[in-house]
XYZ file of C-alpha atoms in Angstrom:
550
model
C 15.017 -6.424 5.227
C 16.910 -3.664 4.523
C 16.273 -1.306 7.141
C 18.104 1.955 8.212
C 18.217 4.054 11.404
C 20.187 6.703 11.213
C 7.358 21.988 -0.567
C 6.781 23.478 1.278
C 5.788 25.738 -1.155
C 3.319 23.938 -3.185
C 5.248 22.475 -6.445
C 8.661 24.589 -5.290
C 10.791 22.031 -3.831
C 8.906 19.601 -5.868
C 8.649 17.638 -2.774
C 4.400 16.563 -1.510
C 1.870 13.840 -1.921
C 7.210 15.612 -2.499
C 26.584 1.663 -4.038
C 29.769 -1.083 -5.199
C 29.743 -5.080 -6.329
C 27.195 -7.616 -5.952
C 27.289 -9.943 -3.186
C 24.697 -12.266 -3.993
C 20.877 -12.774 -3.413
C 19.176 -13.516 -0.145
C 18.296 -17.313 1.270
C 14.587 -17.757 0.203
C 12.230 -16.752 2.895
C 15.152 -14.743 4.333
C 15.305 -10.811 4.548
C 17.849 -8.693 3.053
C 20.092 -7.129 5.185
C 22.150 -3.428 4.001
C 25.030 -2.499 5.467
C 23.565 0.993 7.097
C 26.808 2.764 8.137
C 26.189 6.365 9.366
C 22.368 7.767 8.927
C 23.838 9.483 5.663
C 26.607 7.229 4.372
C 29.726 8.076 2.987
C 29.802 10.359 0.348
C 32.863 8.881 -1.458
C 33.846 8.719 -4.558
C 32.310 7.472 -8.033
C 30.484 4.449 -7.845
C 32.349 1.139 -8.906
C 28.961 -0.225 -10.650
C 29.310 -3.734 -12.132
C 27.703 -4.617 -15.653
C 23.808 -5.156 -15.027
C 22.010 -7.925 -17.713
C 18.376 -5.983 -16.754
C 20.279 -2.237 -17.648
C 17.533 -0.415 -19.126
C 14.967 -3.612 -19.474
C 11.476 -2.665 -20.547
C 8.544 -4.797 -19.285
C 8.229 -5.701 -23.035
C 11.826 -7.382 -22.731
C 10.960 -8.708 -19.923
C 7.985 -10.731 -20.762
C 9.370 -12.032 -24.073
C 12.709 -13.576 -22.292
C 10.613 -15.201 -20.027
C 8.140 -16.351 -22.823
C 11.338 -17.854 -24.246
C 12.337 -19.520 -21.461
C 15.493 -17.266 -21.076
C 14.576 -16.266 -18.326
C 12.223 -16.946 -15.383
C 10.274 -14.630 -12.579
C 12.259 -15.643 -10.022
C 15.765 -15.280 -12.122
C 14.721 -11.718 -12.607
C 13.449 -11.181 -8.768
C 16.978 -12.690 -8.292
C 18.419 -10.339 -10.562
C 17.285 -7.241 -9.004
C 17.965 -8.041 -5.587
C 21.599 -9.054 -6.362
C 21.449 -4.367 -8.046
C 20.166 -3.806 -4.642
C 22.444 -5.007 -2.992
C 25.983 -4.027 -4.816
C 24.536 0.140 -5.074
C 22.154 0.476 -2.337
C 23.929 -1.420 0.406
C 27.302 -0.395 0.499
C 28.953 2.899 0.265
C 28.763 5.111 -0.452
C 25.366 4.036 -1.664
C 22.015 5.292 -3.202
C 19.998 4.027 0.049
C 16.844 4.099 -2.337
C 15.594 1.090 -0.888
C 14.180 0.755 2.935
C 13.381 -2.748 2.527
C 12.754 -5.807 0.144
C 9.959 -8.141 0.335
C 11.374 -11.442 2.420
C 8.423 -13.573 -0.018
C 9.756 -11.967 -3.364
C 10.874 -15.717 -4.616
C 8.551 -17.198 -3.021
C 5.686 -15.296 -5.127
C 8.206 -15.511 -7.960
C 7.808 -19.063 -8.161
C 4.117 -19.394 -7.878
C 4.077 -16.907 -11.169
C 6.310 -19.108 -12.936
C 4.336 -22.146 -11.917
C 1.258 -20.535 -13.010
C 3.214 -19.576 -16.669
C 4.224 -23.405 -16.877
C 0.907 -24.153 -16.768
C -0.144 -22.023 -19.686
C -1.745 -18.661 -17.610
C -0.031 -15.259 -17.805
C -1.981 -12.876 -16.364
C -1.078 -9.829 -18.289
C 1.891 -8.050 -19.121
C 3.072 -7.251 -15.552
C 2.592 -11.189 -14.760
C 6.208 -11.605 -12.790
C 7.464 -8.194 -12.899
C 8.986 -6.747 -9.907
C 7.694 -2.978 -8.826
C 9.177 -1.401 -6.013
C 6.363 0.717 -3.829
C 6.763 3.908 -2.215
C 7.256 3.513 1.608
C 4.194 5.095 2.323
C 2.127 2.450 0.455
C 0.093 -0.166 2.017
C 1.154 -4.031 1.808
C -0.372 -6.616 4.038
C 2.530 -8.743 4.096
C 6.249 -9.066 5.588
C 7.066 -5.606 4.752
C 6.759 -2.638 6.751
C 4.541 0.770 5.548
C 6.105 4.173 7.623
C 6.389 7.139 5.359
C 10.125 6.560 6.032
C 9.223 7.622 9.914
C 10.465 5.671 13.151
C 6.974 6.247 14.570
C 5.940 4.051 12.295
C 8.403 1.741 12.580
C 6.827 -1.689 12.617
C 3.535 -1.108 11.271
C 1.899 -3.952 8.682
C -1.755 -2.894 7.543
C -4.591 -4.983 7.987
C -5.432 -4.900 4.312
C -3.204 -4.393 1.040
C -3.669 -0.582 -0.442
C -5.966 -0.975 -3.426
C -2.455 -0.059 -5.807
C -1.262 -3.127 -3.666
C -4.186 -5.451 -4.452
C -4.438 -4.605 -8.203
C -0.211 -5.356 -8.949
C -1.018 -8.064 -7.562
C -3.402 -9.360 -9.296
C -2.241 -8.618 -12.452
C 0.510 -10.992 -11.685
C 3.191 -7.860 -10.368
C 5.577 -8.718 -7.618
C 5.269 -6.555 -4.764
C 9.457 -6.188 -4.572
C 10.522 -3.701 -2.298
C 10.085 -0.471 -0.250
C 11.548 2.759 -2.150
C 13.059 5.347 0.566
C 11.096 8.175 0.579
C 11.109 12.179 1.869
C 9.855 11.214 5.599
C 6.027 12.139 5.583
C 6.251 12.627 1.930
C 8.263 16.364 2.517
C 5.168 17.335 5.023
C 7.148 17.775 8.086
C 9.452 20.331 8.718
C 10.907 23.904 6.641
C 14.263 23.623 5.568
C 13.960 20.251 5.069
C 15.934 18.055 2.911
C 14.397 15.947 0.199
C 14.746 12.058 0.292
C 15.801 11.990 3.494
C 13.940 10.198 5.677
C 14.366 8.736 9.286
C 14.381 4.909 8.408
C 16.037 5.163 4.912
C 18.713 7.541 5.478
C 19.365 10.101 2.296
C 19.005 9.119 -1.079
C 21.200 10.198 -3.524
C 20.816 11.295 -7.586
C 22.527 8.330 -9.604
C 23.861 10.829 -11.718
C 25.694 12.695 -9.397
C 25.684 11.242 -6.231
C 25.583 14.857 -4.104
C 22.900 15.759 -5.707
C 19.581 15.682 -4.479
C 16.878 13.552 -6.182
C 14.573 15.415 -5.111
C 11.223 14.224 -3.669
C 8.955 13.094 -2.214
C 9.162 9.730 -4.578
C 12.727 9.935 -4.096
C 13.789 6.511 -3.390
C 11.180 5.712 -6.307
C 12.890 7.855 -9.178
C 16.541 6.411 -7.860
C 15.680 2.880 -8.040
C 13.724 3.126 -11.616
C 16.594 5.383 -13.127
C 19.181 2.914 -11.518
C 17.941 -0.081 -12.603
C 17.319 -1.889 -9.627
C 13.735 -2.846 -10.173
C 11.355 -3.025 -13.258
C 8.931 -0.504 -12.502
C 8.286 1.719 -9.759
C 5.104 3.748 -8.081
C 5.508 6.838 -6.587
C 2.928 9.176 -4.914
C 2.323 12.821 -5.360
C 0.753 16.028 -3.753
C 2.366 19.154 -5.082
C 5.204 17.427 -7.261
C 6.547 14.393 -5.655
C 6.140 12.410 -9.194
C 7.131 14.852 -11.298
C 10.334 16.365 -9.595
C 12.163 13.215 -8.893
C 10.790 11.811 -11.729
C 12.658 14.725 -13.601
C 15.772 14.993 -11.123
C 16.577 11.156 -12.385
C 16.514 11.138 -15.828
C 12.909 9.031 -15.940
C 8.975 8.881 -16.733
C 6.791 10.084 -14.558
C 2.790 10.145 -14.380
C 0.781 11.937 -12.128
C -2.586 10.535 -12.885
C -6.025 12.382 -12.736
C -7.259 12.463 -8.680
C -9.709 9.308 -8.820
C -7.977 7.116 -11.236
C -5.691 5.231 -8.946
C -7.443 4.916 -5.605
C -5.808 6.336 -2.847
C -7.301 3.645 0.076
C -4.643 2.644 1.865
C -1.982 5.574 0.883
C -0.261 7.265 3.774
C -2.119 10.877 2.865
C -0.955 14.406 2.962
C -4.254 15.883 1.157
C -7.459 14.445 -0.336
C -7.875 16.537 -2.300
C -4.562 16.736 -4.465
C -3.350 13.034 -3.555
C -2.699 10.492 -5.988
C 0.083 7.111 -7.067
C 1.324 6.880 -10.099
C 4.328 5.261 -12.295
C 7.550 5.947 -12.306
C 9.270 4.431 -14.884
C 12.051 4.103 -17.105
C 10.067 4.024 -20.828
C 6.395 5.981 -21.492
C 5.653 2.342 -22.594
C 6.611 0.581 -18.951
C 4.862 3.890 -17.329
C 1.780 3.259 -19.605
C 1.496 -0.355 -18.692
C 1.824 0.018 -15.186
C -0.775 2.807 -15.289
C -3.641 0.877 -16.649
C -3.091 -1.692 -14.099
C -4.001 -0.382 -10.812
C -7.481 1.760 -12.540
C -10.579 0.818 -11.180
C -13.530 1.634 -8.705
C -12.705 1.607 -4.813
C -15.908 1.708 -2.575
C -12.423 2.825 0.157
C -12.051 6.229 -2.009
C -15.014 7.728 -2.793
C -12.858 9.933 -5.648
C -12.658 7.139 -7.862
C -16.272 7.035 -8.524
C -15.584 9.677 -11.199
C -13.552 7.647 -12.922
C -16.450 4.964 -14.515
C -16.142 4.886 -18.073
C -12.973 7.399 -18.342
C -10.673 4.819 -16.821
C -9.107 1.988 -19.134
C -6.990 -1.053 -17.885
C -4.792 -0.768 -21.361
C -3.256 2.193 -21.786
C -0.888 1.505 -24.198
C -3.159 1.078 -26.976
C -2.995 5.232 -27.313
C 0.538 5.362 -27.918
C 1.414 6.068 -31.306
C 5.237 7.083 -32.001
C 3.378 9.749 -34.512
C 1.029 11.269 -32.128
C 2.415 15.019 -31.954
C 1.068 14.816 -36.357
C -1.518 18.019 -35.803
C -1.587 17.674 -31.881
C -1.845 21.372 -30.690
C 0.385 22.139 -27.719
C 0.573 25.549 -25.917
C 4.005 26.181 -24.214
C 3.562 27.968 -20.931
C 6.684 29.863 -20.277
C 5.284 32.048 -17.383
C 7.275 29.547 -14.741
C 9.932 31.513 -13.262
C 13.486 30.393 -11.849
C 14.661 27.983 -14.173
C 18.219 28.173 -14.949
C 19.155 29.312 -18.534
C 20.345 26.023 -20.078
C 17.279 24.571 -19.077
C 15.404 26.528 -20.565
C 17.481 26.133 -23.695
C 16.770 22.426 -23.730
C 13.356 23.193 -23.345
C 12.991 25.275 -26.523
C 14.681 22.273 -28.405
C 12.051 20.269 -26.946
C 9.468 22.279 -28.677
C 11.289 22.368 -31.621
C 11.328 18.618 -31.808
C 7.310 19.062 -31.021
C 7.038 21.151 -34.431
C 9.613 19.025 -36.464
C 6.910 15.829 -35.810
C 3.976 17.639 -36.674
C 2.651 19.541 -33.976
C 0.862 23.084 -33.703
C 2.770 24.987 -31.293
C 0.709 28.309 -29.425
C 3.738 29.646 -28.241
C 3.271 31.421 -25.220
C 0.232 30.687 -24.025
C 0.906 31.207 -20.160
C -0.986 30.825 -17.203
C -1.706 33.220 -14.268
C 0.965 32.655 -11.455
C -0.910 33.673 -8.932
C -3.120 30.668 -9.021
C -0.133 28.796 -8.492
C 1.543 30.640 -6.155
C -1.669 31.409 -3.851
C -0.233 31.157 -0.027
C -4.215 29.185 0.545
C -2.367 26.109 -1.261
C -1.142 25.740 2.083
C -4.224 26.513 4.267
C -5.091 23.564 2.702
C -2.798 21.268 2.828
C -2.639 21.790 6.883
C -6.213 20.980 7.295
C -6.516 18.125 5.227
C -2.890 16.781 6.440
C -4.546 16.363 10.106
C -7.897 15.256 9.114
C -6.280 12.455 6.586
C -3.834 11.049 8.525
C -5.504 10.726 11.932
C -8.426 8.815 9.516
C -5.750 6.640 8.054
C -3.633 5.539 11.756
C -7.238 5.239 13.332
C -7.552 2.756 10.200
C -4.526 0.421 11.195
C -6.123 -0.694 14.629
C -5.589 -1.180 18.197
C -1.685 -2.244 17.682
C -1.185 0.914 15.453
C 2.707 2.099 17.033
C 0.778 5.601 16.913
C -2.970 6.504 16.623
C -2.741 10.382 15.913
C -0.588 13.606 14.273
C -1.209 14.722 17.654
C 0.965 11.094 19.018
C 3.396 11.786 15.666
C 4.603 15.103 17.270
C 5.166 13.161 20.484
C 7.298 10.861 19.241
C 9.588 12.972 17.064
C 10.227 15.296 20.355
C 11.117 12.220 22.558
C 12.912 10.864 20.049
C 14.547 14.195 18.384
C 17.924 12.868 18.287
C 17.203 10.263 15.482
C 14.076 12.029 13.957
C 15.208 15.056 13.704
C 19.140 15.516 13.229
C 18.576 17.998 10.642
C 15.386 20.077 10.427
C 12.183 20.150 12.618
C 8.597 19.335 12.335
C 7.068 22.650 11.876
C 4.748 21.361 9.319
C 2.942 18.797 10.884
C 2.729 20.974 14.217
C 1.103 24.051 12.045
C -1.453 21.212 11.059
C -2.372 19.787 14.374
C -3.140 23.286 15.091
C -6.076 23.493 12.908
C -9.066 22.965 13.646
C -11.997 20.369 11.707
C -12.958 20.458 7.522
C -15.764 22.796 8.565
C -14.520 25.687 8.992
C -14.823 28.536 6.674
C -10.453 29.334 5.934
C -10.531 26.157 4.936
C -13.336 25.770 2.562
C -12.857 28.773 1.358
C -9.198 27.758 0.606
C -10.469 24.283 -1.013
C -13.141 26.821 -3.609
C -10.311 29.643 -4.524
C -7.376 27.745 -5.360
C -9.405 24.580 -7.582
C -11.111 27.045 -9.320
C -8.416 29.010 -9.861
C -6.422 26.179 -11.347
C -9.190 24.365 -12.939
C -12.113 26.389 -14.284
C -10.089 29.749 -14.601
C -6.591 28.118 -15.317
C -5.847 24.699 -16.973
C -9.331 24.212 -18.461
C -9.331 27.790 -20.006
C -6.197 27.296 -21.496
C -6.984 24.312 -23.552
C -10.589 25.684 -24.290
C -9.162 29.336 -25.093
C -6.072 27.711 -27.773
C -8.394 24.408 -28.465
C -5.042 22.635 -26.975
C -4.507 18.961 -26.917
C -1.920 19.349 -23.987
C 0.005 22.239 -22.237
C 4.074 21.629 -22.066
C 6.279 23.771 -19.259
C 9.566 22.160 -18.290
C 9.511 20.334 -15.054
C 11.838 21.035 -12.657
C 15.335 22.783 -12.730
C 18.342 21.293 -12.190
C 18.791 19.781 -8.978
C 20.727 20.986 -6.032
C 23.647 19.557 -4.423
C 22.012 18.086 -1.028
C 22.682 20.057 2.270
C 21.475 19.240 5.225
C 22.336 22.935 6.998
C 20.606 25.226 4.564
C 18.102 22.484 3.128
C 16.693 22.364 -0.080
C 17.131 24.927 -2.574
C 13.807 26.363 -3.319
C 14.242 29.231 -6.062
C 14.587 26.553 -8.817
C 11.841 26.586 -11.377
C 8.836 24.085 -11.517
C 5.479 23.259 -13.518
C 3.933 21.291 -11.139
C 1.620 22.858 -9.317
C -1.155 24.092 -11.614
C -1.752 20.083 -12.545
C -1.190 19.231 -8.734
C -3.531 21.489 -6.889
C -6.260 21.236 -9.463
C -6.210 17.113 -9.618
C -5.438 16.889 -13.385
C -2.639 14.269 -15.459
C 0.585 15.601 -15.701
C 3.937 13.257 -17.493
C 7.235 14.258 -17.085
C 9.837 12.417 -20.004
C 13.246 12.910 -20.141
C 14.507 16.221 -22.421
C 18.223 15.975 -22.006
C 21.099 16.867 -19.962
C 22.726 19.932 -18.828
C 26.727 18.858 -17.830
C 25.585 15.605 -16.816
C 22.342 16.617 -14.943
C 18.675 15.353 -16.375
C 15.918 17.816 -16.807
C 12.636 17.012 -17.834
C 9.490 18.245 -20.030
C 5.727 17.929 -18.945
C 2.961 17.406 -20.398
C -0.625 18.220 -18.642
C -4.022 19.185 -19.199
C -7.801 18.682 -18.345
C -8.976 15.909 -16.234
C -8.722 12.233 -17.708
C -7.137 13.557 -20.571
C -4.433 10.630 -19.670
C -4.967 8.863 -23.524
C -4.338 12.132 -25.673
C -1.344 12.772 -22.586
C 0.569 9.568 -23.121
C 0.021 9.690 -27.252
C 1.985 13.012 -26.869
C 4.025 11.861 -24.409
C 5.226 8.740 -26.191
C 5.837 10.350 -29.817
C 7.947 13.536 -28.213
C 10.015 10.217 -26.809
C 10.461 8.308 -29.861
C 11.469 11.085 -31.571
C 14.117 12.529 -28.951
C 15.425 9.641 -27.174
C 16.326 11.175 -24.668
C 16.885 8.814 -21.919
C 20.544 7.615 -20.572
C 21.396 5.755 -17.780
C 22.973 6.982 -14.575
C 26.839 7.692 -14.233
C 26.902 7.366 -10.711
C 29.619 10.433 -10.754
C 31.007 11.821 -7.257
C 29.498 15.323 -8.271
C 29.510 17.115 -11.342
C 30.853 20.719 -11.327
């Protein structure tokens, strides 16, 4: 096991629900071990980062080596914990990882067993996907939202995301590092850092920040050291990273991915979703973990507007007559951003589509300080639900027992910024209450009926394109994160509706991203768009692993 010691402003930091040669793979039934050096590692130089035979595989490429016989489950499981090891466990390294599953081979082999005998289960059938640490699996790995009060804890029952991967043949890999409480914790806080996983650095440019919360998620997809990867998100923690790294990101529809078993920040606004390297690989992944969960009452909503295939809507000449209204009422992005962005839209019109051009939003729905309100009452609420969910031998049973801990234990917990967050939410009081219903009413209608939704009705809009996130920062654990950067995420975020981030280019080495949101469940005509702006841009490219990058 690899195990280490040692937003707010809603779609701002990007951050809610928010490194060397390979030494070889770990002894079956064994745990892999990282070399954890300081809490933060050692900044160093470039990476030395040997030639990888899975750079840049696709789940596509996957399936057809092993169909060939190339290759096997467990060759690829093999594969990828060999990456983990040579840039995540020795400096100065990405520390995306927290831990790897000890019974990754183990289910490796059963998958090829089952292929030998003529059943794949589906396209994900021996693909490894790395989980965000605040995830539930009911095995030999560890769920803590990255937090040492946690430290320990195995559910009593996979997360529903958990369940479906499996099913569908996916092998639950690893643990991604993550922002520690998904970026709900403390002001001036630093994204993916976290107390367990150390900080996790941008494979670009490895002192800058890869933002959060899905930070470990976004490094390990963009790095290649698993398959696929599933974040979560509350006010941009699939989109930001997702952007910061050069990758795919979806932020599904609240109710199409079941949240049962997700560490929460906010009911309301919380969902999983892929983070991958390809639309395709983000599509696939998608369409797996849909269904009905009698745990979360949300996805109820989804009967008949879910689908378990979602790449049957991608179509590389899907922007042909789509109509797309550019929002450009975002503020703080940096100029070159912005530059790539109107090349992004160009591309848009070059393949066909109608561009309404602006066709901007109201800030304040975005920027309404009740985001907040929110977010504090349904932060206590959720969580004390979810640890009175894990049982008698739960390390801690309340936010109120959280805040405990991280005082006794300040020294490791908090080495760099506080927990203001969580203590402003144990001071609220129950779901009842008028501030916060009132907040719940004013900022979804404000984003849904009155912003999003009268958007698309007002320009008859297929989807509604904003670029992502700006640049990001170089880390600092003094001043924090750097919160005046520009971001789209928060309109899709607080209201519950799809957003997809895709790669746009590069500014001096550093990925930016475009989105691509709209009404609810509008996922299908999303990803159509999504996939044709990729195929015609290509705009992907691996990591460099640089120092920094002036």
């Amino acid at each position: 096991m690899i195990d280490r010691r040692g937003f707010i402003g809603v779609g701002v930091a990007g951050g809610l629900g928010a490194v060397a040669v390979a030494s070889g793979c770990a002894p079956e039934g064994g745990s892999r071990d990282v070399a954890a050096g300081s809490a933060e590692g050692d900044a160093g130089g470039a990476m030395a980062v040997p030639p990888f035979e899975l750079d840049e595989a696709t789940v596509d490429g996957l399936q057809a080596s092993m169909a060939s016989g190339e290759r096997t489950a467990r060759s690829i499981a093999e594969m990828y914990l060999e990456r983990i090891e040579a840039l995540d466990g020795q400096g100065p390294e990405l520390r995306s990882i927290i831990e790897t599953n000890p019974d990754a081979l183990a289910i490796a082999d059963e998958l090829d067993a089952e292929r030998a005998a003529g059943s794949v289960r589906g396209p994900l059938h021996g693909i490894p996907v790395a989980l965000k640490d605040n995830i539930d699996t009911h095995d030999r790995m560890t769920t803590t939202a990255g937090s040492l009060a946690l430290e320990g804890s195995v559910p009593p029952q996979d997360s529903f995301i958990a369940a479906r991967l499996r099913e569908a043949g996916a092998i639950p890999f690893a643990k991604a590092n993550l922002s520690e409480w998904a970026y709900f914790r403390g002001v001036r806080a630093t994204s993916g850092w976290s107390a367990r996983g150390g900080q996790c650095r941008n494979p670009y440019a490895l002192d800058r920040n890869p933002c959060g919360s899905s930070s470990g998620s976004g490094v390990a997809a963009s790095a290649n050291l698993c398959a696929l990867t599933v974040g979560t998100e509350t006010g941009g923690s699939i989109m930001c990273p997702s952007s910061s790294n050069g990758i795919v990101g979806i932020k599904p529809t609240v109710g199409l991915w079941s949240r049962a078993g997700v560490i929460p920040i906010s009911h309301s606004q919380d969902t999983a979703g892929p983070m991958c390297r390809t639309v395709r690989d983000a599509a696939a992944l998608l369409g797996a973990c849909t269904g009905v969960d009698p745990r979360d009452p949300a996805t109820a909503a989804s009967e008949g507007r879910a689908h378990t295939d979602y790449t049957q809507f991608l179509d590389a000449a899907g922007l042909q007559g789509a109509r797309i209204g550019v929002v450009r009422s975002f503020p703080g992005f940096d100029p070159r951003v912005l530059a790539l962005f109107d090349e992004a839209v160009e591309a848009m019109r070059v393949e066909g589509a109608v561009i309404i051009d602006p066709a901007n939003m109201d800030a304040a729905a975005w920027n309404d300080p009740l985001s907040l309100v929110l977010l504090e009452y349904e932060f206590k609420a959720d969580l004390n639900a979810y640890l009175e969910g894990l049982g008698s031998d739960a390390p801690v049973k309340s936010l109120a027992e959280v805040i405990e801990f991280n005082e006794r234990n300040a020294d490791r917990e908090m080495p760099h910024f506080g927990q203001q967050r969580l203590i402003a939410s144990q001071a609220r009081g129950p779901l009842t209450d008028p501030e916060y219903r009132n907040a719940v009413a004013t900022i979804q209608r404000a984003n849904r009926e009155d912003g999003i939704d009268r958007l698309a009705r007002e320009h008859d809009l297929d989807a509604i394109v904003a670029p992502t996130r700006d640049l990001p920062w170089p880390t600092d654990h003094i001043k924090g994160d750097r919160l005046d950067g520009g971001s789209s995420a928060a309109p899709a975020a607080i209201a519950g509706y799809p957003d997809i981030t895709v790669p746009m280019g590069f500014v001096r080495g550093l990925p930016a991203g475009v989105s691509f949101f709209g009404p609810a469940w509008t996922e299908p005509t999303l990803l159509r768009i999504a996939y044709a702006y990729e195929q015609a841009t290509q705009q992907r490219r691996a990591p460099t692993f640089a120092a920094t990058l002036g």
